[in-house]
mmCIF file with all atom_site columns, C-alpha atoms and ligand atoms in Angstrom:
data_model
loop_
_atom_site.group_PDB
_atom_site.id
_atom_site.type_symbol
_atom_site.label_atom_id
_atom_site.label_alt_id
_atom_site.label_comp_id
_atom_site.label_asym_id
_atom_site.label_entity_id
_atom_site.label_seq_id
_atom_site.pdbx_PDB_ins_code
_atom_site.Cartn_x
_atom_site.Cartn_y
_atom_site.Cartn_z
_atom_site.occupancy
_atom_site.B_iso_or_equiv
_atom_site.pdbx_formal_charge
_atom_site.auth_seq_id
_atom_site.auth_comp_id
_atom_site.auth_asym_id
_atom_site.auth_atom_id
_atom_site.pdbx_PDB_model_num
ATOM   1   C  CA  . MET A 1 1   ? 107.727 144.983 97.692  1.00 0.00 ? 1   MET A CA  1
ATOM   2   C  CA  . GLY A 1 2   ? 107.126 141.543 95.972  1.00 0.00 ? 2   GLY A CA  1
ATOM   3   C  CA  . ASP A 1 3   ? 103.878 141.372 97.681  1.00 0.00 ? 3   ASP A CA  1
ATOM   4   C  CA  . LEU A 1 4   ? 102.675 145.072 96.551  1.00 0.00 ? 4   LEU A CA  1
ATOM   5   C  CA  . ALA A 1 5   ? 103.920 144.030 92.911  1.00 0.00 ? 5   ALA A CA  1
ATOM   6   C  CA  . ARG A 1 6   ? 102.046 140.951 93.225  1.00 0.00 ? 6   ARG A CA  1
ATOM   7   C  CA  . LEU A 1 7   ? 98.348  142.934 94.867  1.00 0.00 ? 7   LEU A CA  1
ATOM   8   C  CA  . VAL A 1 8   ? 98.395  145.510 92.916  1.00 0.00 ? 8   VAL A CA  1
ATOM   9   C  CA  . PRO A 1 9   ? 96.953  143.143 89.947  1.00 0.00 ? 9   PRO A CA  1
ATOM   10  C  CA  . THR A 1 10  ? 94.719  141.223 91.912  1.00 0.00 ? 10  THR A CA  1
ATOM   11  C  CA  . GLY A 1 11  ? 92.400  144.431 92.826  1.00 0.00 ? 11  GLY A CA  1
ATOM   12  C  CA  . ALA A 1 12  ? 93.418  143.484 96.330  1.00 0.00 ? 12  ALA A CA  1
ATOM   13  C  CA  . LEU A 1 13  ? 95.694  146.654 97.451  1.00 0.00 ? 13  LEU A CA  1
ATOM   14  C  CA  . ASP A 1 14  ? 94.961  149.947 95.140  1.00 0.00 ? 14  ASP A CA  1
ATOM   15  C  CA  . ARG A 1 15  ? 97.803  151.748 93.443  1.00 0.00 ? 15  ARG A CA  1
ATOM   16  C  CA  . ASP A 1 16  ? 98.142  155.070 95.874  1.00 0.00 ? 16  ASP A CA  1
ATOM   17  C  CA  . THR A 1 17  ? 98.506  153.245 98.674  1.00 0.00 ? 17  THR A CA  1
ATOM   18  C  CA  . ALA A 1 18  ? 101.111 150.814 97.199  1.00 0.00 ? 18  ALA A CA  1
ATOM   19  C  CA  . VAL A 1 19  ? 103.227 153.695 96.235  1.00 0.00 ? 19  VAL A CA  1
ATOM   20  C  CA  . MET A 1 20  ? 102.438 155.041 99.487  1.00 0.00 ? 20  MET A CA  1
ATOM   21  C  CA  . ILE A 1 21  ? 104.030 152.671 101.286 1.00 0.00 ? 21  ILE A CA  1
ATOM   22  C  CA  . SER A 1 22  ? 106.920 152.231 98.697  1.00 0.00 ? 22  SER A CA  1
ATOM   23  C  CA  . LEU A 1 23  ? 107.452 155.635 99.668  1.00 0.00 ? 23  LEU A CA  1
ATOM   24  C  CA  . GLN A 1 24  ? 107.972 155.056 103.544 1.00 0.00 ? 24  GLN A CA  1
ATOM   25  C  CA  . LEU A 1 25  ? 109.667 151.687 102.796 1.00 0.00 ? 25  LEU A CA  1
ATOM   26  C  CA  . VAL A 1 26  ? 112.111 154.455 100.946 1.00 0.00 ? 26  VAL A CA  1
ATOM   27  C  CA  . ALA A 1 27  ? 112.176 157.387 103.341 1.00 0.00 ? 27  ALA A CA  1
ATOM   28  C  CA  . ALA A 1 28  ? 112.505 155.638 107.059 1.00 0.00 ? 28  ALA A CA  1
ATOM   29  C  CA  . GLY A 1 29  ? 115.218 153.203 105.124 1.00 0.00 ? 29  GLY A CA  1
ATOM   30  C  CA  . ALA A 1 30  ? 117.797 154.453 102.374 1.00 0.00 ? 30  ALA A CA  1
ATOM   31  C  CA  . GLU A 1 31  ? 118.903 157.326 104.721 1.00 0.00 ? 31  GLU A CA  1
ATOM   32  C  CA  . SER A 1 32  ? 119.128 155.644 108.443 1.00 0.00 ? 32  SER A CA  1
ATOM   33  C  CA  . THR A 1 33  ? 121.152 152.927 106.696 1.00 0.00 ? 33  THR A CA  1
ATOM   34  C  CA  . VAL A 1 34  ? 123.151 155.574 104.865 1.00 0.00 ? 34  VAL A CA  1
ATOM   35  C  CA  . SER A 1 35  ? 123.675 156.835 108.241 1.00 0.00 ? 35  SER A CA  1
ATOM   36  C  CA  . LEU A 1 36  ? 124.687 153.724 109.608 1.00 0.00 ? 36  LEU A CA  1
ATOM   37  C  CA  . LEU A 1 37  ? 127.141 152.450 107.174 1.00 0.00 ? 37  LEU A CA  1
ATOM   38  C  CA  . GLY A 1 38  ? 129.031 156.284 107.341 1.00 0.00 ? 38  GLY A CA  1
ATOM   39  C  CA  . SER A 1 39  ? 128.975 156.149 111.129 1.00 0.00 ? 39  SER A CA  1
ATOM   40  C  CA  . ALA A 1 40  ? 130.209 152.260 111.262 1.00 0.00 ? 40  ALA A CA  1
ATOM   41  C  CA  . VAL A 1 41  ? 132.979 153.615 109.038 1.00 0.00 ? 41  VAL A CA  1
ATOM   42  C  CA  . TYR A 1 42  ? 133.936 156.763 111.409 1.00 0.00 ? 42  TYR A CA  1
ATOM   43  C  CA  . LEU A 1 43  ? 133.783 154.732 114.338 1.00 0.00 ? 43  LEU A CA  1
ATOM   44  C  CA  . LEU A 1 44  ? 136.865 151.927 112.133 1.00 0.00 ? 44  LEU A CA  1
ATOM   45  C  CA  . GLY A 1 45  ? 138.101 155.312 111.927 1.00 0.00 ? 45  GLY A CA  1
ATOM   46  C  CA  . ARG A 1 46  ? 138.766 155.955 115.191 1.00 0.00 ? 46  ARG A CA  1
ATOM   47  C  CA  . ASN A 1 47  ? 139.138 153.037 116.264 1.00 0.00 ? 47  ASN A CA  1
ATOM   48  C  CA  . PRO A 1 48  ? 141.619 150.648 114.681 1.00 0.00 ? 48  PRO A CA  1
ATOM   49  C  CA  . HIS A 1 49  ? 142.313 147.789 117.051 1.00 0.00 ? 49  HIS A CA  1
ATOM   50  C  CA  . ILE A 1 50  ? 139.166 146.697 116.217 1.00 0.00 ? 50  ILE A CA  1
ATOM   51  C  CA  . ILE A 1 51  ? 139.839 147.220 112.559 1.00 0.00 ? 51  ILE A CA  1
ATOM   52  C  CA  . ASP A 1 52  ? 141.638 144.585 113.380 1.00 0.00 ? 52  ASP A CA  1
ATOM   53  C  CA  . GLU A 1 53  ? 139.590 142.583 115.723 1.00 0.00 ? 53  GLU A CA  1
ATOM   54  C  CA  . LEU A 1 54  ? 137.182 142.209 112.782 1.00 0.00 ? 54  LEU A CA  1
ATOM   55  C  CA  . CYS A 1 55  ? 140.288 141.318 110.697 1.00 0.00 ? 55  CYS A CA  1
ATOM   56  C  CA  . GLY A 1 56  ? 140.295 138.213 113.193 1.00 0.00 ? 56  GLY A CA  1
ATOM   57  C  CA  . ASP A 1 57  ? 137.233 137.395 113.653 1.00 0.00 ? 57  ASP A CA  1
ATOM   58  C  CA  . ARG A 1 58  ? 134.084 137.934 111.182 1.00 0.00 ? 58  ARG A CA  1
ATOM   59  C  CA  . ASP A 1 59  ? 132.024 136.922 113.164 1.00 0.00 ? 59  ASP A CA  1
ATOM   60  C  CA  . LEU A 1 60  ? 132.219 139.913 115.379 1.00 0.00 ? 60  LEU A CA  1
ATOM   61  C  CA  . VAL A 1 61  ? 130.499 142.119 112.415 1.00 0.00 ? 61  VAL A CA  1
ATOM   62  C  CA  . SER A 1 62  ? 127.889 141.746 114.091 1.00 0.00 ? 62  SER A CA  1
ATOM   63  C  CA  . PRO A 1 63  ? 128.120 142.805 117.663 1.00 0.00 ? 63  PRO A CA  1
ATOM   64  C  CA  . PHE A 1 64  ? 130.046 145.777 115.818 1.00 0.00 ? 64  PHE A CA  1
ATOM   65  C  CA  . ILE A 1 65  ? 127.482 146.665 113.611 1.00 0.00 ? 65  ILE A CA  1
ATOM   66  C  CA  . GLU A 1 66  ? 124.913 146.492 117.303 1.00 0.00 ? 66  GLU A CA  1
ATOM   67  C  CA  . GLU A 1 67  ? 127.186 148.537 118.789 1.00 0.00 ? 67  GLU A CA  1
ATOM   68  C  CA  . VAL A 1 68  ? 127.653 151.218 116.137 1.00 0.00 ? 68  VAL A CA  1
ATOM   69  C  CA  . LEU A 1 69  ? 123.388 151.415 115.996 1.00 0.00 ? 69  LEU A CA  1
ATOM   70  C  CA  . ARG A 1 70  ? 123.800 151.944 119.531 1.00 0.00 ? 70  ARG A CA  1
ATOM   71  C  CA  . LEU A 1 71  ? 126.461 154.554 119.892 1.00 0.00 ? 71  LEU A CA  1
ATOM   72  C  CA  . GLU A 1 72  ? 125.332 157.028 116.678 1.00 0.00 ? 72  GLU A CA  1
ATOM   73  C  CA  . SER A 1 73  ? 121.498 155.366 116.261 1.00 0.00 ? 73  SER A CA  1
ATOM   74  C  CA  . PRO A 1 74  ? 121.357 156.564 112.344 1.00 0.00 ? 74  PRO A CA  1
ATOM   75  C  CA  . PHE A 1 75  ? 117.391 158.546 114.348 1.00 0.00 ? 75  PHE A CA  1
ATOM   76  C  CA  . ARG A 1 76  ? 118.271 160.235 117.741 1.00 0.00 ? 76  ARG A CA  1
ATOM   77  C  CA  . GLY A 1 77  ? 114.448 159.949 118.218 1.00 0.00 ? 77  GLY A CA  1
ATOM   78  C  CA  . HIS A 1 78  ? 110.836 160.151 117.325 1.00 0.00 ? 78  HIS A CA  1
ATOM   79  C  CA  . TYR A 1 79  ? 108.134 162.112 118.571 1.00 0.00 ? 79  TYR A CA  1
ATOM   80  C  CA  . ARG A 1 80  ? 105.260 160.759 120.014 1.00 0.00 ? 80  ARG A CA  1
ATOM   81  C  CA  . HIS A 1 81  ? 101.461 162.628 120.619 1.00 0.00 ? 81  HIS A CA  1
ATOM   82  C  CA  . VAL A 1 82  ? 100.325 162.399 124.323 1.00 0.00 ? 82  VAL A CA  1
ATOM   83  C  CA  . VAL A 1 83  ? 95.988  161.064 123.411 1.00 0.00 ? 83  VAL A CA  1
ATOM   84  C  CA  . ALA A 1 84  ? 95.351  159.895 126.576 1.00 0.00 ? 84  ALA A CA  1
ATOM   85  C  CA  . ASP A 1 85  ? 96.247  160.786 130.092 1.00 0.00 ? 85  ASP A CA  1
ATOM   86  C  CA  . THR A 1 86  ? 98.837  158.220 130.861 1.00 0.00 ? 86  THR A CA  1
ATOM   87  C  CA  . VAL A 1 87  ? 101.317 157.343 133.452 1.00 0.00 ? 87  VAL A CA  1
ATOM   88  C  CA  . LEU A 1 88  ? 104.676 156.046 131.990 1.00 0.00 ? 88  LEU A CA  1
ATOM   89  C  CA  . GLY A 1 89  ? 106.771 154.981 134.882 1.00 0.00 ? 89  GLY A CA  1
ATOM   90  C  CA  . ASP A 1 90  ? 106.332 157.068 137.581 1.00 0.00 ? 90  ASP A CA  1
ATOM   91  C  CA  . VAL A 1 91  ? 105.798 160.214 134.900 1.00 0.00 ? 91  VAL A CA  1
ATOM   92  C  CA  . ASP A 1 92  ? 102.172 161.337 134.261 1.00 0.00 ? 92  ASP A CA  1
ATOM   93  C  CA  . LEU A 1 93  ? 101.554 162.435 130.388 1.00 0.00 ? 93  LEU A CA  1
ATOM   94  C  CA  . PRO A 1 94  ? 98.485  164.353 130.405 1.00 0.00 ? 94  PRO A CA  1
ATOM   95  C  CA  . ALA A 1 95  ? 96.837  163.871 127.557 1.00 0.00 ? 95  ALA A CA  1
ATOM   96  C  CA  . GLY A 1 96  ? 97.977  166.766 124.525 1.00 0.00 ? 96  GLY A CA  1
ATOM   97  C  CA  . SER A 1 97  ? 101.563 166.705 125.062 1.00 0.00 ? 97  SER A CA  1
ATOM   98  C  CA  . HIS A 1 98  ? 104.456 166.336 122.891 1.00 0.00 ? 98  HIS A CA  1
ATOM   99  C  CA  . LEU A 1 99  ? 107.525 164.212 123.448 1.00 0.00 ? 99  LEU A CA  1
ATOM   100 C  CA  . TYR A 1 100 ? 110.551 163.805 121.982 1.00 0.00 ? 100 TYR A CA  1
ATOM   101 C  CA  . LEU A 1 101 ? 112.035 160.244 122.605 1.00 0.00 ? 101 LEU A CA  1
ATOM   102 C  CA  . MET A 1 102 ? 115.370 160.120 122.332 1.00 0.00 ? 102 MET A CA  1
ATOM   103 C  CA  . TRP A 1 103 ? 116.555 156.252 120.998 1.00 0.00 ? 103 TRP A CA  1
ATOM   104 C  CA  . GLY A 1 104 ? 120.694 157.874 120.835 1.00 0.00 ? 104 GLY A CA  1
ATOM   105 C  CA  . ALA A 1 105 ? 120.324 158.817 124.730 1.00 0.00 ? 105 ALA A CA  1
ATOM   106 C  CA  . ALA A 1 106 ? 118.562 155.858 125.635 1.00 0.00 ? 106 ALA A CA  1
ATOM   107 C  CA  . ASN A 1 107 ? 121.548 153.989 124.157 1.00 0.00 ? 107 ASN A CA  1
ATOM   108 C  CA  . ARG A 1 108 ? 124.071 155.494 126.560 1.00 0.00 ? 108 ARG A CA  1
ATOM   109 C  CA  . ASP A 1 109 ? 122.242 155.435 129.444 1.00 0.00 ? 109 ASP A CA  1
ATOM   110 C  CA  . PRO A 1 110 ? 124.793 154.841 132.296 1.00 0.00 ? 110 PRO A CA  1
ATOM   111 C  CA  . GLU A 1 111 ? 121.882 152.623 134.208 1.00 0.00 ? 111 GLU A CA  1
ATOM   112 C  CA  . ASN A 1 112 ? 121.430 149.929 131.216 1.00 0.00 ? 112 ASN A CA  1
ATOM   113 C  CA  . PHE A 1 113 ? 125.100 149.428 129.921 1.00 0.00 ? 113 PHE A CA  1
ATOM   114 C  CA  . ASP A 1 114 ? 128.662 149.731 131.749 1.00 0.00 ? 114 ASP A CA  1
ATOM   115 C  CA  . ARG A 1 115 ? 131.104 150.795 129.697 1.00 0.00 ? 115 ARG A CA  1
ATOM   116 C  CA  . PRO A 1 116 ? 128.184 153.405 127.609 1.00 0.00 ? 116 PRO A CA  1
ATOM   117 C  CA  . GLU A 1 117 ? 130.840 155.544 125.476 1.00 0.00 ? 117 GLU A CA  1
ATOM   118 C  CA  . GLU A 1 118 ? 132.568 152.440 124.587 1.00 0.00 ? 118 GLU A CA  1
ATOM   119 C  CA  . ILE A 1 119 ? 132.219 149.712 121.162 1.00 0.00 ? 119 ILE A CA  1
ATOM   120 C  CA  . ASP A 1 120 ? 132.271 146.376 123.419 1.00 0.00 ? 120 ASP A CA  1
ATOM   121 C  CA  . LEU A 1 121 ? 132.129 143.383 121.089 1.00 0.00 ? 121 LEU A CA  1
ATOM   122 C  CA  . THR A 1 122 ? 132.381 140.829 123.971 1.00 0.00 ? 122 THR A CA  1
ATOM   123 C  CA  . PRO A 1 123 ? 130.395 138.269 124.189 1.00 0.00 ? 123 PRO A CA  1
ATOM   124 C  CA  . THR A 1 124 ? 128.437 138.406 127.473 1.00 0.00 ? 124 THR A CA  1
ATOM   125 C  CA  . ALA A 1 125 ? 128.207 142.473 126.997 1.00 0.00 ? 125 ALA A CA  1
ATOM   126 C  CA  . ARG A 1 126 ? 125.086 143.345 127.651 1.00 0.00 ? 126 ARG A CA  1
ATOM   127 C  CA  . ARG A 1 127 ? 123.630 145.122 123.939 1.00 0.00 ? 127 ARG A CA  1
ATOM   128 C  CA  . SER A 1 128 ? 119.861 145.023 123.930 1.00 0.00 ? 128 SER A CA  1
ATOM   129 C  CA  . HIS A 1 129 ? 119.722 149.181 122.903 1.00 0.00 ? 129 HIS A CA  1
ATOM   130 C  CA  . MET A 1 130 ? 117.176 151.061 120.964 1.00 0.00 ? 130 MET A CA  1
ATOM   131 C  CA  . ALA A 1 131 ? 118.086 152.220 117.859 1.00 0.00 ? 131 ALA A CA  1
ATOM   132 C  CA  . PHE A 1 132 ? 115.054 150.312 115.856 1.00 0.00 ? 132 PHE A CA  1
ATOM   133 C  CA  . GLY A 1 133 ? 112.358 152.102 118.479 1.00 0.00 ? 133 GLY A CA  1
ATOM   134 C  CA  . LYS A 1 134 ? 110.277 149.554 120.647 1.00 0.00 ? 134 LYS A CA  1
ATOM   135 C  CA  . GLY A 1 135 ? 106.927 147.933 120.774 1.00 0.00 ? 135 GLY A CA  1
ATOM   136 C  CA  . LEU A 1 136 ? 104.389 148.377 118.362 1.00 0.00 ? 136 LEU A CA  1
ATOM   137 C  CA  . HIS A 1 137 ? 105.962 150.929 115.628 1.00 0.00 ? 137 HIS A CA  1
ATOM   138 C  CA  . LEU A 1 138 ? 109.479 148.474 116.359 1.00 0.00 ? 138 LEU A CA  1
ATOM   139 C  CA  . CYS A 1 139 ? 111.393 148.919 112.970 1.00 0.00 ? 139 CYS A CA  1
ATOM   140 C  CA  . VAL A 1 140 ? 109.736 146.751 110.157 1.00 0.00 ? 140 VAL A CA  1
ATOM   141 C  CA  . GLY A 1 141 ? 112.914 147.184 108.200 1.00 0.00 ? 141 GLY A CA  1
ATOM   142 C  CA  . ALA A 1 142 ? 115.787 146.787 111.316 1.00 0.00 ? 142 ALA A CA  1
ATOM   143 C  CA  . ALA A 1 143 ? 116.999 142.739 109.623 1.00 0.00 ? 143 ALA A CA  1
ATOM   144 C  CA  . LEU A 1 144 ? 117.419 144.600 106.569 1.00 0.00 ? 144 LEU A CA  1
ATOM   145 C  CA  . ALA A 1 145 ? 119.268 147.247 108.058 1.00 0.00 ? 145 ALA A CA  1
ATOM   146 C  CA  . ARG A 1 146 ? 121.503 144.950 109.952 1.00 0.00 ? 146 ARG A CA  1
ATOM   147 C  CA  . LEU A 1 147 ? 121.701 142.846 106.821 1.00 0.00 ? 147 LEU A CA  1
ATOM   148 C  CA  . LYS A 1 148 ? 123.215 145.550 104.870 1.00 0.00 ? 148 LYS A CA  1
ATOM   149 C  CA  . GLY A 1 149 ? 126.025 146.940 107.286 1.00 0.00 ? 149 GLY A CA  1
ATOM   150 C  CA  . ARG A 1 150 ? 126.815 142.657 107.441 1.00 0.00 ? 150 ARG A CA  1
ATOM   151 C  CA  . VAL A 1 151 ? 127.348 143.336 104.116 1.00 0.00 ? 151 VAL A CA  1
ATOM   152 C  CA  . ALA A 1 152 ? 128.857 146.484 103.473 1.00 0.00 ? 152 ALA A CA  1
ATOM   153 C  CA  . ILE A 1 153 ? 131.440 146.279 106.323 1.00 0.00 ? 153 ILE A CA  1
ATOM   154 C  CA  . ASN A 1 154 ? 132.315 142.338 105.652 1.00 0.00 ? 154 ASN A CA  1
ATOM   155 C  CA  . HIS A 1 155 ? 132.533 143.724 101.441 1.00 0.00 ? 155 HIS A CA  1
ATOM   156 C  CA  . LEU A 1 156 ? 134.739 146.912 102.575 1.00 0.00 ? 156 LEU A CA  1
ATOM   157 C  CA  . LEU A 1 157 ? 137.068 144.676 105.087 1.00 0.00 ? 157 LEU A CA  1
ATOM   158 C  CA  . ASP A 1 158 ? 138.043 142.570 101.508 1.00 0.00 ? 158 ASP A CA  1
ATOM   159 C  CA  . LYS A 1 159 ? 138.537 145.404 99.516  1.00 0.00 ? 159 LYS A CA  1
ATOM   160 C  CA  . ALA A 1 160 ? 140.835 146.508 101.952 1.00 0.00 ? 160 ALA A CA  1
ATOM   161 C  CA  . PRO A 1 161 ? 142.960 144.081 102.486 1.00 0.00 ? 161 PRO A CA  1
ATOM   162 C  CA  . ASN A 1 162 ? 146.066 146.659 103.448 1.00 0.00 ? 162 ASN A CA  1
ATOM   163 C  CA  . GLY A 1 163 ? 143.773 148.187 105.756 1.00 0.00 ? 163 GLY A CA  1
ATOM   164 C  CA  . PHE A 1 164 ? 142.090 152.160 105.274 1.00 0.00 ? 164 PHE A CA  1
ATOM   165 C  CA  . VAL A 1 165 ? 142.295 155.795 106.431 1.00 0.00 ? 165 VAL A CA  1
ATOM   166 C  CA  . VAL A 1 166 ? 139.445 157.494 107.671 1.00 0.00 ? 166 VAL A CA  1
ATOM   167 C  CA  . ASP A 1 167 ? 139.570 161.078 107.869 1.00 0.00 ? 167 ASP A CA  1
ATOM   168 C  CA  . THR A 1 168 ? 138.045 161.293 111.172 1.00 0.00 ? 168 THR A CA  1
ATOM   169 C  CA  . THR A 1 169 ? 139.325 165.285 112.216 1.00 0.00 ? 169 THR A CA  1
ATOM   170 C  CA  . ASP A 1 170 ? 136.304 167.099 111.798 1.00 0.00 ? 170 ASP A CA  1
ATOM   171 C  CA  . PRO A 1 171 ? 133.531 164.424 111.035 1.00 0.00 ? 171 PRO A CA  1
ATOM   172 C  CA  . ASP A 1 172 ? 130.785 166.779 109.261 1.00 0.00 ? 172 ASP A CA  1
ATOM   173 C  CA  . TRP A 1 173 ? 127.856 165.520 111.485 1.00 0.00 ? 173 TRP A CA  1
ATOM   174 C  CA  . GLU A 1 174 ? 124.299 166.677 109.749 1.00 0.00 ? 174 GLU A CA  1
ATOM   175 C  CA  . ARG A 1 175 ? 122.844 169.064 111.865 1.00 0.00 ? 175 ARG A CA  1
ATOM   176 C  CA  . SER A 1 176 ? 119.386 167.941 112.855 1.00 0.00 ? 176 SER A CA  1
ATOM   177 C  CA  . LEU A 1 177 ? 117.537 166.932 115.695 1.00 0.00 ? 177 LEU A CA  1
ATOM   178 C  CA  . LEU A 1 178 ? 116.550 163.791 113.924 1.00 0.00 ? 178 LEU A CA  1
ATOM   179 C  CA  . VAL A 1 179 ? 119.116 162.196 112.718 1.00 0.00 ? 179 VAL A CA  1
ATOM   180 C  CA  . ARG A 1 180 ? 122.786 160.959 112.850 1.00 0.00 ? 180 ARG A CA  1
ATOM   181 C  CA  . ARG A 1 181 ? 124.210 161.081 109.829 1.00 0.00 ? 181 ARG A CA  1
ATOM   182 C  CA  . LEU A 1 182 ? 127.940 161.893 108.319 1.00 0.00 ? 182 LEU A CA  1
ATOM   183 C  CA  . ARG A 1 183 ? 127.639 164.716 105.494 1.00 0.00 ? 183 ARG A CA  1
ATOM   184 C  CA  . ARG A 1 184 ? 130.976 163.492 104.543 1.00 0.00 ? 184 ARG A CA  1
ATOM   185 C  CA  . LEU A 1 185 ? 133.314 161.409 104.957 1.00 0.00 ? 185 LEU A CA  1
ATOM   186 C  CA  . PRO A 1 186 ? 136.961 160.411 103.374 1.00 0.00 ? 186 PRO A CA  1
ATOM   187 C  CA  . VAL A 1 187 ? 137.855 157.377 103.250 1.00 0.00 ? 187 VAL A CA  1
ATOM   188 C  CA  . ARG A 1 188 ? 141.122 156.337 101.505 1.00 0.00 ? 188 ARG A CA  1
ATOM   189 C  CA  . LEU A 1 189 ? 141.935 152.919 100.923 1.00 0.00 ? 189 LEU A CA  1
ATOM   190 C  CA  . GLY A 1 190 ? 145.288 151.639 101.598 1.00 0.00 ? 190 GLY A CA  1
ATOM   191 C  CA  . THR A 1 191 ? 147.705 152.712 104.491 1.00 0.00 ? 191 THR A CA  1
HETATM 192 C  C1  . HEM B 2 .   ? 119.639 151.385 110.163 1.00 0.00 ? 201 HEM B C1  1
HETATM 193 C  C2  . HEM B 2 .   ? 118.511 151.664 109.691 1.00 0.00 ? 201 HEM B C2  1
HETATM 194 C  C3  . HEM B 2 .   ? 117.526 151.765 110.188 1.00 0.00 ? 201 HEM B C3  1
HETATM 195 C  C4  . HEM B 2 .   ? 117.173 152.342 111.581 1.00 0.00 ? 201 HEM B C4  1
HETATM 196 C  C5  . HEM B 2 .   ? 118.075 153.030 112.608 1.00 0.00 ? 201 HEM B C5  1
HETATM 197 C  C6  . HEM B 2 .   ? 115.901 152.485 111.683 1.00 0.00 ? 201 HEM B C6  1
HETATM 198 C  C7  . HEM B 2 .   ? 114.955 153.163 113.244 1.00 0.00 ? 201 HEM B C7  1
HETATM 199 C  C8  . HEM B 2 .   ? 113.629 153.130 113.014 1.00 0.00 ? 201 HEM B C8  1
HETATM 200 C  C9  . HEM B 2 .   ? 112.822 153.718 114.042 1.00 0.00 ? 201 HEM B C9  1
HETATM 201 C  C10 . HEM B 2 .   ? 114.082 154.093 115.522 1.00 0.00 ? 201 HEM B C10 1
HETATM 202 C  C11 . HEM B 2 .   ? 111.848 153.535 114.007 1.00 0.00 ? 201 HEM B C11 1
HETATM 203 C  C12 . HEM B 2 .   ? 110.637 153.434 115.548 1.00 0.00 ? 201 HEM B C12 1
HETATM 204 C  C13 . HEM B 2 .   ? 109.762 155.130 114.507 1.00 0.00 ? 201 HEM B C13 1
HETATM 205 C  C14 . HEM B 2 .   ? 108.617 155.305 115.411 1.00 0.00 ? 201 HEM B C14 1
HETATM 206 O  O1  . HEM B 2 .   ? 108.483 154.358 116.856 1.00 0.00 ? 201 HEM B O1  1
HETATM 207 O  O2  . HEM B 2 .   ? 108.593 156.407 115.880 1.00 0.00 ? 201 HEM B O2  1
HETATM 208 C  C15 . HEM B 2 .   ? 111.677 152.755 113.268 1.00 0.00 ? 201 HEM B C15 1
HETATM 209 C  C16 . HEM B 2 .   ? 110.375 152.688 112.561 1.00 0.00 ? 201 HEM B C16 1
HETATM 210 C  C17 . HEM B 2 .   ? 110.706 151.929 111.293 1.00 0.00 ? 201 HEM B C17 1
HETATM 211 N  N1  . HEM B 2 .   ? 111.355 151.887 109.999 1.00 0.00 ? 201 HEM B N1  1
HETATM 212 FE FE1 . HEM B 2 .   ? 113.213 151.824 110.431 1.00 0.00 ? 201 HEM B FE1 1
HETATM 213 N  N2  . HEM B 2 .   ? 115.200 151.954 110.771 1.00 0.00 ? 201 HEM B N2  1
HETATM 214 C  C18 . HEM B 2 .   ? 116.077 151.215 109.990 1.00 0.00 ? 201 HEM B C18 1
HETATM 215 C  C19 . HEM B 2 .   ? 116.000 151.306 108.582 1.00 0.00 ? 201 HEM B C19 1
HETATM 216 C  C20 . HEM B 2 .   ? 114.836 150.805 107.875 1.00 0.00 ? 201 HEM B C20 1
HETATM 217 C  C21 . HEM B 2 .   ? 114.773 149.512 106.748 1.00 0.00 ? 201 HEM B C21 1
HETATM 218 C  C22 . HEM B 2 .   ? 115.797 149.551 105.529 1.00 0.00 ? 201 HEM B C22 1
HETATM 219 C  C23 . HEM B 2 .   ? 113.161 150.044 106.334 1.00 0.00 ? 201 HEM B C23 1
HETATM 220 C  C24 . HEM B 2 .   ? 112.229 149.637 105.332 1.00 0.00 ? 201 HEM B C24 1
HETATM 221 C  C25 . HEM B 2 .   ? 113.231 149.180 104.541 1.00 0.00 ? 201 HEM B C25 1
HETATM 222 C  C26 . HEM B 2 .   ? 112.588 150.650 107.241 1.00 0.00 ? 201 HEM B C26 1
HETATM 223 C  C27 . HEM B 2 .   ? 111.183 151.128 107.248 1.00 0.00 ? 201 HEM B C27 1
HETATM 224 C  C28 . HEM B 2 .   ? 110.665 150.938 108.422 1.00 0.00 ? 201 HEM B C28 1
HETATM 225 C  C29 . HEM B 2 .   ? 109.463 151.848 108.736 1.00 0.00 ? 201 HEM B C29 1
HETATM 226 C  C30 . HEM B 2 .   ? 108.415 151.286 107.956 1.00 0.00 ? 201 HEM B C30 1
HETATM 227 C  C31 . HEM B 2 .   ? 109.098 152.188 109.924 1.00 0.00 ? 201 HEM B C31 1
HETATM 228 C  C32 . HEM B 2 .   ? 107.357 152.588 110.258 1.00 0.00 ? 201 HEM B C32 1
HETATM 229 C  C33 . HEM B 2 .   ? 106.649 150.878 111.724 1.00 0.00 ? 201 HEM B C33 1
HETATM 230 C  C34 . HEM B 2 .   ? 105.885 151.353 112.551 1.00 0.00 ? 201 HEM B C34 1
HETATM 231 O  O3  . HEM B 2 .   ? 105.329 152.924 112.857 1.00 0.00 ? 201 HEM B O3  1
HETATM 232 O  O4  . HEM B 2 .   ? 104.756 150.369 112.480 1.00 0.00 ? 201 HEM B O4  1
HETATM 233 N  N3  . HEM B 2 .   ? 113.550 150.868 108.617 1.00 0.00 ? 201 HEM B N3  1
HETATM 234 N  N4  . HEM B 2 .   ? 113.190 152.361 111.812 1.00 0.00 ? 201 HEM B N4  1
#
């Protein structure tokens, strides 16, 4: 954002382009991170023993955030249009095909994760996930999103030394093929 603000007055970047880039950053970065934070608290509510583990060792907050990204990937998938005949793995993708890359499904692939449905904070766990995409379009905001996740969860643990109660009985997930986001999540600080 600082670069945009600096470049426009010099004429190196026109104002409309700067506005579009800003819109793209806000659109891509806001809802996705809200999804991450909601899912993180939801998973803590479903797995209270993890709260104890994080309180006992704050270094585990980072791997926990990675597991939230893997288990409840804020973007379930993204679309692609195939512009030239392509073979991917052993699958033919003719020009003109439309694909839906399912990050969320890949992140629970039993061929890639030993216990795909569980939160695994052990240092040796294989944690490489696709919640931020892969390759050319890899998320430019990944580091910022991870930072926000760490700050928010540490803040929650600081503010709720007596624990917190999350109502996970009837989770209100957004009905969407694209996003995985809780519309609301009741949380009460204290026990
Ligand atoms: C938990 C939070 C986030 C998740 C899960 C996420 C996920 C993703 C994914 C999966 C892609 C790849 C899209 C594709 O291949 O079609 C992507 C791209 C992108 N993300 Fe994020 N994102 C997050 C946060 C952010 C933030 C905070 C920003 C900006 C401040 C951001 C900006 C972008 C942009 C600009 C792209 C497009 C990159 C390109 O096409 O070269 N994202 N993100």
